[in-house]
Short mmCIF file of C-alpha atoms in Angstrom, two decimals:
data_model
loop_
_atom_site.label_atom_id
_atom_site.label_comp_id
_atom_site.label_asym_id
_atom_site.label_seq_id
_atom_site.Cartn_x
_atom_site.Cartn_y
_atom_site.Cartn_z
CA UNK A 1 19.23 61.88 -8.27
CA UNK A 2 19.48 61.83 -4.69
CA UNK A 3 20.40 64.69 -2.24
CA UNK A 4 23.75 64.58 -0.69
CA UNK A 5 26.35 66.60 1.22
CA UNK A 6 28.41 68.95 -0.91
CA UNK A 7 32.00 67.65 -1.33
CA UNK A 8 34.61 70.72 -1.41
CA UNK A 9 35.14 70.17 -5.64
CA UNK A 10 33.05 67.80 -7.93
CA UNK A 11 33.95 66.35 -10.98
CA UNK A 12 31.35 68.06 -13.02
CA UNK A 13 28.68 70.82 -12.21
CA UNK A 14 25.83 70.60 -14.82
CA UNK A 15 23.71 73.84 -14.83
CA UNK A 16 20.29 73.00 -16.41
CA UNK A 17 18.12 69.83 -16.24
CA UNK A 18 16.19 69.64 -19.22
CA UNK A 19 16.93 66.34 -21.30
CA UNK A 20 20.09 67.34 -22.26
CA UNK A 21 21.58 68.29 -18.78
CA UNK A 22 19.93 65.48 -17.34
CA UNK A 23 21.07 63.02 -20.01
CA UNK A 24 24.63 64.23 -19.29
CA UNK A 25 24.38 64.03 -15.68
CA UNK A 26 23.13 60.31 -16.02
CA UNK A 27 25.76 58.87 -18.28
CA UNK A 28 28.58 61.04 -16.49
CA UNK A 29 27.39 59.43 -13.05
CA UNK A 30 27.30 55.96 -14.44
CA UNK A 31 30.93 56.42 -15.38
CA UNK A 32 31.77 57.19 -11.90
CA UNK A 33 32.16 60.85 -11.92
CA UNK A 34 30.85 62.87 -9.03
CA UNK A 35 28.06 65.10 -10.30
CA UNK A 36 26.04 67.88 -9.28
CA UNK A 37 22.94 69.30 -11.10
CA UNK A 38 21.82 72.92 -10.53
CA UNK A 39 18.56 74.12 -11.81
CA UNK A 40 15.98 76.47 -10.46
CA UNK A 41 13.09 73.83 -10.44
CA UNK A 42 15.01 70.39 -10.51
CA UNK A 43 11.79 68.63 -9.76
CA UNK A 44 9.69 70.12 -12.28
CA UNK A 45 7.89 67.46 -14.70
CA UNK A 46 8.72 67.77 -18.26
CA UNK A 47 5.47 68.35 -20.57
CA UNK A 48 6.74 68.88 -23.78
CA UNK A 49 6.53 66.45 -26.99
CA UNK A 50 9.76 65.28 -27.90
CA UNK A 51 10.21 63.23 -31.32
CA UNK A 52 12.98 61.72 -33.10
CA UNK A 53 14.03 59.49 -35.85
CA UNK A 54 14.44 56.01 -34.67
CA UNK A 55 18.06 55.53 -36.10
CA UNK A 56 19.14 58.82 -34.35
CA UNK A 57 18.45 57.46 -30.70
CA UNK A 58 21.35 55.91 -28.69
CA UNK A 59 21.66 52.33 -28.00
CA UNK A 60 21.17 52.69 -24.40
CA UNK A 61 17.90 54.45 -24.38
CA UNK A 62 15.32 51.72 -23.23
CA UNK A 63 12.43 50.66 -25.36
CA UNK A 64 10.03 52.12 -22.48
CA UNK A 65 11.36 55.61 -23.30
CA UNK A 66 9.56 55.42 -26.82
CA UNK A 67 5.76 55.88 -26.82
CA UNK A 68 4.96 55.39 -30.42
CA UNK A 69 6.40 54.63 -33.95
CA UNK A 70 5.26 55.54 -37.09
CA UNK A 71 7.31 53.89 -40.01
CA UNK A 72 5.88 56.05 -42.98
CA UNK A 73 4.96 59.44 -41.64
CA UNK A 74 3.13 61.69 -44.51
CA UNK A 75 4.40 65.02 -45.55
CA UNK A 76 2.05 67.34 -47.42
CA UNK A 77 4.06 69.88 -49.56
CA UNK A 78 2.79 70.57 -53.06
CA UNK A 79 1.60 67.04 -53.10
CA UNK A 80 1.28 64.04 -50.65
CA UNK A 81 4.80 62.41 -50.12
CA UNK A 82 5.71 59.38 -47.82
CA UNK A 83 8.70 59.57 -45.75
CA UNK A 84 10.64 56.37 -45.85
CA UNK A 85 12.07 56.59 -42.09
CA UNK A 86 10.77 55.65 -38.72
CA UNK A 87 9.49 58.35 -36.64
CA UNK A 88 9.25 58.02 -32.71
CA UNK A 89 7.53 60.10 -30.11
CA UNK A 90 9.39 59.54 -26.74
CA UNK A 91 7.35 58.86 -23.53
CA UNK A 92 8.26 62.15 -21.66
CA UNK A 93 7.59 60.95 -18.19
CA UNK A 94 9.50 57.89 -18.40
CA UNK A 95 12.40 59.31 -20.47
CA UNK A 96 12.52 62.03 -17.28
CA UNK A 97 12.44 59.17 -14.94
CA UNK A 98 15.04 57.08 -16.58
CA UNK A 99 17.41 59.93 -16.66
CA UNK A 100 16.95 61.04 -13.25
CA UNK A 101 18.26 57.46 -12.03
CA UNK A 102 21.90 57.83 -10.73
CA UNK A 103 24.13 59.09 -8.18
CA UNK A 104 24.05 62.93 -9.09
CA UNK A 105 23.23 65.45 -6.53
CA UNK A 106 20.46 68.16 -6.97
CA UNK A 107 21.01 71.63 -5.89
CA UNK A 108 17.83 73.95 -6.16
CA UNK A 109 19.04 77.23 -7.18
CA UNK A 110 19.29 79.95 -9.99
CA UNK A 111 22.78 80.28 -11.58
CA UNK A 112 23.79 83.90 -11.81
CA UNK A 113 27.29 83.41 -13.17
CA UNK A 114 29.26 80.82 -14.77
CA UNK A 115 33.06 80.29 -15.14
CA UNK A 116 34.95 76.98 -16.42
CA UNK A 117 35.37 75.79 -12.88
CA UNK A 118 32.38 77.49 -10.33
CA UNK A 119 28.97 78.29 -10.40
CA UNK A 120 27.65 81.45 -8.35
CA UNK A 121 24.05 81.01 -7.35
CA UNK A 122 21.47 83.50 -6.59
CA UNK A 123 21.65 83.18 -2.71
CA UNK A 124 25.43 83.71 -3.04
CA UNK A 125 26.39 80.13 -2.84
CA UNK A 126 29.45 78.94 -5.18
CA UNK A 127 29.48 75.59 -6.51
CA UNK A 128 33.05 74.65 -7.59
CA UNK A 129 33.77 71.58 -10.20
CA UNK A 130 36.76 70.31 -12.09
CA UNK A 131 34.37 71.11 -15.17
CA UNK A 132 31.23 73.27 -15.37
CA UNK A 133 28.88 72.43 -18.21
CA UNK A 134 26.18 74.97 -19.19
CA UNK A 135 23.34 73.07 -20.21
CA UNK A 136 20.25 75.84 -19.92
CA UNK A 137 19.16 75.56 -23.33
CA UNK A 138 19.14 78.38 -25.89
CA UNK A 139 17.14 81.18 -23.89
CA UNK A 140 14.65 83.37 -25.43
CA UNK A 141 16.33 86.14 -26.88
CA UNK A 142 13.99 88.03 -29.67
CA UNK A 143 16.78 88.43 -32.21
CA UNK A 144 17.24 84.73 -32.36
CA UNK A 145 15.20 82.68 -34.84
CA UNK A 146 12.63 80.76 -32.98
CA UNK A 147 9.89 77.97 -33.63
CA UNK A 148 6.45 78.43 -32.08
CA UNK A 149 3.87 75.89 -32.27
CA UNK A 150 0.07 75.37 -30.70
CA UNK A 151 -1.22 72.15 -30.37
CA UNK A 152 -4.20 70.20 -28.73
CA UNK A 153 -4.46 66.55 -27.45
CA UNK A 154 -7.38 64.61 -28.41
CA UNK A 155 -8.63 61.15 -28.92
CA UNK A 156 -7.78 59.22 -31.89
CA UNK A 157 -11.43 59.09 -33.04
CA UNK A 158 -11.27 62.86 -33.00
CA UNK A 159 -8.02 62.92 -34.61
CA UNK A 160 -9.01 60.78 -37.57
CA UNK A 161 -11.01 63.70 -39.21
CA UNK A 162 -7.57 65.85 -39.79
CA UNK A 163 -5.51 62.95 -40.92
CA UNK A 164 -7.34 61.83 -44.10
CA UNK A 165 -6.60 58.30 -43.37
CA UNK A 166 -2.87 58.88 -42.56
CA UNK A 167 -1.22 57.33 -39.71
CA UNK A 168 0.72 60.62 -38.60
CA UNK A 169 1.37 63.91 -40.52
CA UNK A 170 5.15 64.99 -40.01
CA UNK A 171 4.31 68.25 -41.85
CA UNK A 172 1.15 69.41 -43.85
CA UNK A 173 1.74 72.48 -45.57
CA UNK A 174 -1.76 72.71 -46.94
CA UNK A 175 -3.34 76.27 -46.58
CA UNK A 176 -6.83 74.98 -45.11
CA UNK A 177 -5.61 76.82 -42.06
CA UNK A 178 -7.06 80.12 -43.40
CA UNK A 179 -3.56 81.57 -44.78
CA UNK A 180 -3.24 83.42 -47.84
CA UNK A 181 -0.43 83.47 -49.92
CA UNK A 182 1.36 86.47 -48.47
CA UNK A 183 1.00 85.04 -45.02
CA UNK A 184 4.03 83.59 -43.34
CA UNK A 185 3.45 79.90 -43.62
CA UNK A 186 2.78 77.32 -40.88
CA UNK A 187 2.09 73.59 -40.98
CA UNK A 188 -0.14 70.99 -39.27
CA UNK A 189 2.04 68.47 -37.41
CA UNK A 190 -0.26 65.21 -36.38
CA UNK A 191 1.42 62.57 -34.46
CA UNK A 192 0.25 59.66 -31.92
CA UNK A 193 1.21 60.16 -28.38
CA UNK A 194 -0.19 56.73 -27.39
CA UNK A 195 -2.44 54.10 -28.44
CA UNK A 196 -5.46 56.51 -27.96
CA UNK A 197 -4.13 59.95 -27.71
CA UNK A 198 -2.90 62.51 -30.79
CA UNK A 199 -1.26 65.88 -30.84
CA UNK A 200 -2.60 67.98 -33.44
CA UNK A 201 -0.53 70.83 -33.56
CA UNK A 202 -0.01 74.05 -35.81
CA UNK A 203 3.78 74.84 -36.29
CA UNK A 204 5.75 78.05 -37.42
CA UNK A 205 8.88 76.14 -38.12
CA UNK A 206 11.28 79.13 -38.02
CA UNK A 207 10.91 82.78 -38.16
CA UNK A 208 12.67 86.13 -36.79
CA UNK A 209 10.30 86.81 -35.29
CA UNK A 210 8.23 83.62 -35.30
CA UNK A 211 4.34 83.75 -35.38
CA UNK A 212 2.74 84.32 -32.19
CA UNK A 213 1.14 81.33 -30.73
CA UNK A 214 -2.22 82.98 -30.42
CA UNK A 215 -2.12 83.28 -34.43
CA UNK A 216 -1.30 79.54 -34.39
CA UNK A 217 -4.20 78.67 -32.20
CA UNK A 218 -6.34 80.45 -34.50
CA UNK A 219 -4.96 78.87 -37.65
CA UNK A 220 -5.09 75.33 -35.92
CA UNK A 221 -8.97 75.80 -34.96
CA UNK A 222 -9.47 77.19 -38.48
CA UNK A 223 -7.95 74.14 -40.10
CA UNK A 224 -9.67 71.51 -37.83
CA UNK A 225 -13.00 73.20 -38.44
CA UNK A 226 -12.57 72.87 -42.18
CA UNK A 227 -11.80 69.44 -41.79
CA UNK A 228 -14.82 68.80 -39.68
CA UNK A 229 -13.18 68.08 -36.53
CA UNK A 230 -14.62 69.28 -33.36
CA UNK A 231 -11.99 69.73 -30.33
CA UNK A 232 -13.49 69.03 -27.11
CA UNK A 233 -13.57 71.78 -24.41
CA UNK A 234 -11.42 70.20 -21.96
CA UNK A 235 -8.61 69.18 -24.28
CA UNK A 236 -5.06 69.50 -23.01
CA UNK A 237 -3.04 72.35 -24.70
CA UNK A 238 0.56 72.51 -25.71
CA UNK A 239 2.30 75.81 -26.38
CA UNK A 240 5.79 75.88 -27.77
CA UNK A 241 8.33 78.67 -28.16
CA UNK A 242 11.98 78.35 -28.31
CA UNK A 243 15.16 79.73 -30.34
CA UNK A 244 16.56 77.03 -32.99
CA UNK A 245 20.07 78.69 -32.64
CA UNK A 246 22.40 79.17 -29.73
CA UNK A 247 23.03 82.60 -28.10
CA UNK A 248 25.14 84.78 -29.75
CA UNK A 249 27.80 84.81 -27.16
CA UNK A 250 28.25 80.98 -27.77
CA UNK A 251 31.67 81.31 -29.78
CA UNK A 252 33.11 83.88 -27.14
CA UNK A 253 32.20 81.65 -24.27
CA UNK A 254 33.95 78.49 -26.17
CA UNK A 255 36.60 80.55 -26.62
CA UNK A 256 37.02 81.12 -22.88
CA UNK A 257 37.18 77.62 -21.89
CA UNK A 258 33.33 77.39 -20.95
CA UNK A 259 31.85 74.05 -21.89
CA UNK A 260 28.14 73.90 -23.11
CA UNK A 261 25.99 71.05 -23.85
CA UNK A 262 22.76 70.33 -25.73
CA UNK A 263 20.81 73.21 -27.56
CA UNK A 264 22.98 75.84 -25.82
CA UNK A 265 26.02 74.17 -27.57
CA UNK A 266 24.28 74.17 -30.94
CA UNK A 267 23.25 70.54 -30.89
CA UNK A 268 19.79 71.61 -32.06
CA UNK A 269 19.23 71.21 -35.88
CA UNK A 270 18.69 74.93 -36.75
CA UNK A 271 16.37 74.16 -39.68
CA UNK A 272 14.05 71.66 -37.76
CA UNK A 273 14.33 72.72 -34.13
CA UNK A 274 15.27 68.93 -32.97
CA UNK A 275 17.87 68.42 -30.35
CA UNK A 276 17.11 65.90 -27.97
CA UNK A 277 18.23 62.83 -30.04
CA UNK A 278 21.34 64.60 -30.74
CA UNK A 279 21.82 65.45 -27.07
CA UNK A 280 21.12 61.97 -25.91
CA UNK A 281 23.39 60.49 -28.44
CA UNK A 282 26.32 62.86 -27.73
CA UNK A 283 26.16 62.51 -23.87
CA UNK A 284 28.59 59.65 -24.01
CA UNK A 285 31.22 61.47 -26.20
CA UNK A 286 31.44 64.51 -23.68
CA UNK A 287 31.30 62.28 -20.71
CA UNK A 288 34.33 60.58 -22.35
CA UNK A 289 36.15 63.98 -22.25
CA UNK A 290 35.22 64.64 -19.06
CA UNK A 291 36.56 61.26 -17.71
CA UNK A 292 39.60 61.47 -19.63
CA UNK A 293 40.33 65.10 -19.18
CA UNK A 294 40.32 65.84 -23.14
CA UNK A 295 38.16 68.01 -25.20
CA UNK A 296 37.18 67.80 -28.93
CA UNK A 297 35.03 64.76 -29.21
CA UNK A 298 31.41 67.05 -29.01
CA UNK A 299 32.88 69.21 -31.60
CA UNK A 300 35.54 67.84 -34.08
CA UNK A 301 36.16 69.80 -37.28
CA UNK A 302 33.59 67.56 -38.99
CA UNK A 303 30.92 68.54 -36.80
CA UNK A 304 31.88 72.14 -36.94
CA UNK A 305 31.63 72.03 -40.60
CA UNK A 306 28.13 70.37 -40.73
CA UNK A 307 27.05 72.88 -38.18
CA UNK A 308 28.01 75.76 -40.47
CA UNK A 309 26.28 74.16 -43.52
CA UNK A 310 23.23 73.51 -41.73
CA UNK A 311 23.10 77.36 -40.68
CA UNK A 312 22.72 78.13 -44.31
CA UNK A 313 19.64 76.02 -44.27
CA UNK A 314 18.25 78.03 -41.65
CA UNK A 315 19.05 81.29 -43.50
CA UNK A 316 17.40 80.04 -46.62
CA UNK A 317 14.28 79.27 -44.70
CA UNK A 318 14.07 82.48 -43.13
CA UNK A 319 14.54 84.02 -46.70
CA UNK A 320 11.84 82.14 -48.65
CA UNK A 321 8.49 83.71 -49.26
CA UNK A 322 5.29 81.76 -48.07
CA UNK A 323 4.53 80.13 -51.56
CA UNK A 324 8.26 78.73 -51.93
CA UNK A 325 8.19 76.82 -48.75
CA UNK A 326 6.21 73.87 -49.66
CA UNK A 327 8.15 73.30 -53.02
CA UNK A 328 11.42 73.53 -50.91
CA UNK A 329 10.27 70.74 -48.67
CA UNK A 330 8.69 68.94 -51.93
CA UNK A 331 12.42 68.58 -53.37
CA UNK A 332 13.81 67.89 -49.90
CA UNK A 333 11.43 64.86 -49.36
CA UNK A 334 11.98 63.68 -53.07
CA UNK A 335 15.54 62.91 -51.78
CA UNK A 336 16.52 59.39 -51.36
CA UNK A 337 16.01 58.44 -47.52
CA UNK A 338 19.79 58.32 -46.75
CA UNK A 339 20.29 61.79 -48.19
CA UNK A 340 17.68 63.14 -45.92
CA UNK A 341 18.94 61.41 -42.86
CA UNK A 342 22.50 62.64 -43.74
CA UNK A 343 21.16 66.35 -43.62
CA UNK A 344 18.94 65.84 -40.73
CA UNK A 345 20.86 63.67 -38.31
CA UNK A 346 24.69 63.08 -39.40
CA UNK A 347 26.94 65.50 -37.83
CA UNK A 348 30.22 63.37 -38.75
CA UNK A 349 30.07 63.74 -42.69
CA UNK A 350 30.32 67.13 -44.06
CA UNK A 351 30.60 65.69 -47.57
CA UNK A 352 27.06 63.89 -47.11
CA UNK A 353 25.79 67.26 -45.86
CA UNK A 354 27.00 69.11 -48.87
CA UNK A 355 25.81 66.43 -51.07
CA UNK A 356 22.29 66.77 -50.02
CA UNK A 357 22.46 70.65 -50.28
CA UNK A 358 23.72 70.33 -53.79
CA UNK A 359 21.10 67.87 -54.94
CA UNK A 360 18.41 70.31 -53.27
CA UNK A 361 19.79 73.18 -55.26
CA UNK A 362 19.74 71.31 -58.89
CA UNK A 363 16.26 70.31 -58.31
CA UNK A 364 14.71 73.68 -56.98
CA UNK A 365 13.23 76.74 -58.91
CA UNK A 366 15.30 79.82 -59.41
CA UNK A 367 13.55 81.69 -56.64
CA UNK A 368 14.79 79.04 -54.24
CA UNK A 369 18.40 78.75 -55.93
CA UNK A 370 18.74 82.56 -55.24
CA UNK A 371 17.71 82.35 -51.70
CA UNK A 372 20.29 79.48 -50.96
CA UNK A 373 22.94 81.39 -52.76
CA UNK A 374 22.29 84.57 -50.94
CA UNK A 375 22.27 82.68 -47.51
CA UNK A 376 25.53 80.82 -48.40
CA UNK A 377 27.28 84.23 -49.17
CA UNK A 378 25.39 86.43 -46.30
CA UNK A 379 25.85 85.28 -42.68
CA UNK A 380 22.75 86.99 -41.21
CA UNK A 381 19.14 87.53 -42.24
CA UNK A 382 17.45 90.49 -40.07
#
């Protein structure tokens, strides 16, 4: 993104330059819109690990943006299961670099107030645009369900001891992390970042509140010691904490005409914490609305219905006791691959999402069925 003189009014002002904001800026600029992107630290390098199912990624994403592929990642629930779907880890620096290409203008500043057509910055400057898009992520409200994680990056030889011969562990719910049946559960996520680097990460999938990162660090090192893995003292560390649901005012803001995008708009899957692939894939839909002066492509009724159904899944996970969680995912990964994909990735077909939920319900124990029913009937879990 190149610096430029400020026109009196932009086509679109995007607030927030994470993957969602940059993807929208990139695609909108390519369609000929004048774009200004606002962020307190617009040149900060991304350091997070972003994963996605290969079939979720948009056609325009270059091959170089994918760092690794695992064709049959393993899940350990109550038993070992193979996931018949290719899992990718994105090349974070390359993704950031290619999404930064274009003719959008950067402004380094903190947005303190947004309206549908103006952004007030902390220094008193006002940036006006035909449309303002809020892409600032979910925020860090303690009353939102969150995902937390603690990981270390090691060489492939060191990682081998934790993998038990697997190419990658998408979820490993085994309790060699030192937990008891009464403890909130966490799992090991172990994926290749490159040909010679692996991420080993202890993850709290969702919680309100989520497990502290310090507790996850303790669990990870316990688990690795149990498997005979010694982590080098200078290993890179990844700490993760983010909300898996949008801010509570999202509905009110949408009703006021404010446009949101990415996780802030609810594109994050509330049951997994994944949002980058959805944001990349949806950037063109919102761009078409911006070009044509229309609305509705991002959130047609089918997508709104799917989001509502997925929220039941989040509430179910928050209700389950620790011993039921591995069983829940055992039944999920027993579903046919296309049914798993419908629930995890498909925003356009409510019937497919509902079918996956129905099959999960029929396969589950009475305790899990009860949690699912209560989650469907009650909106919030506090």
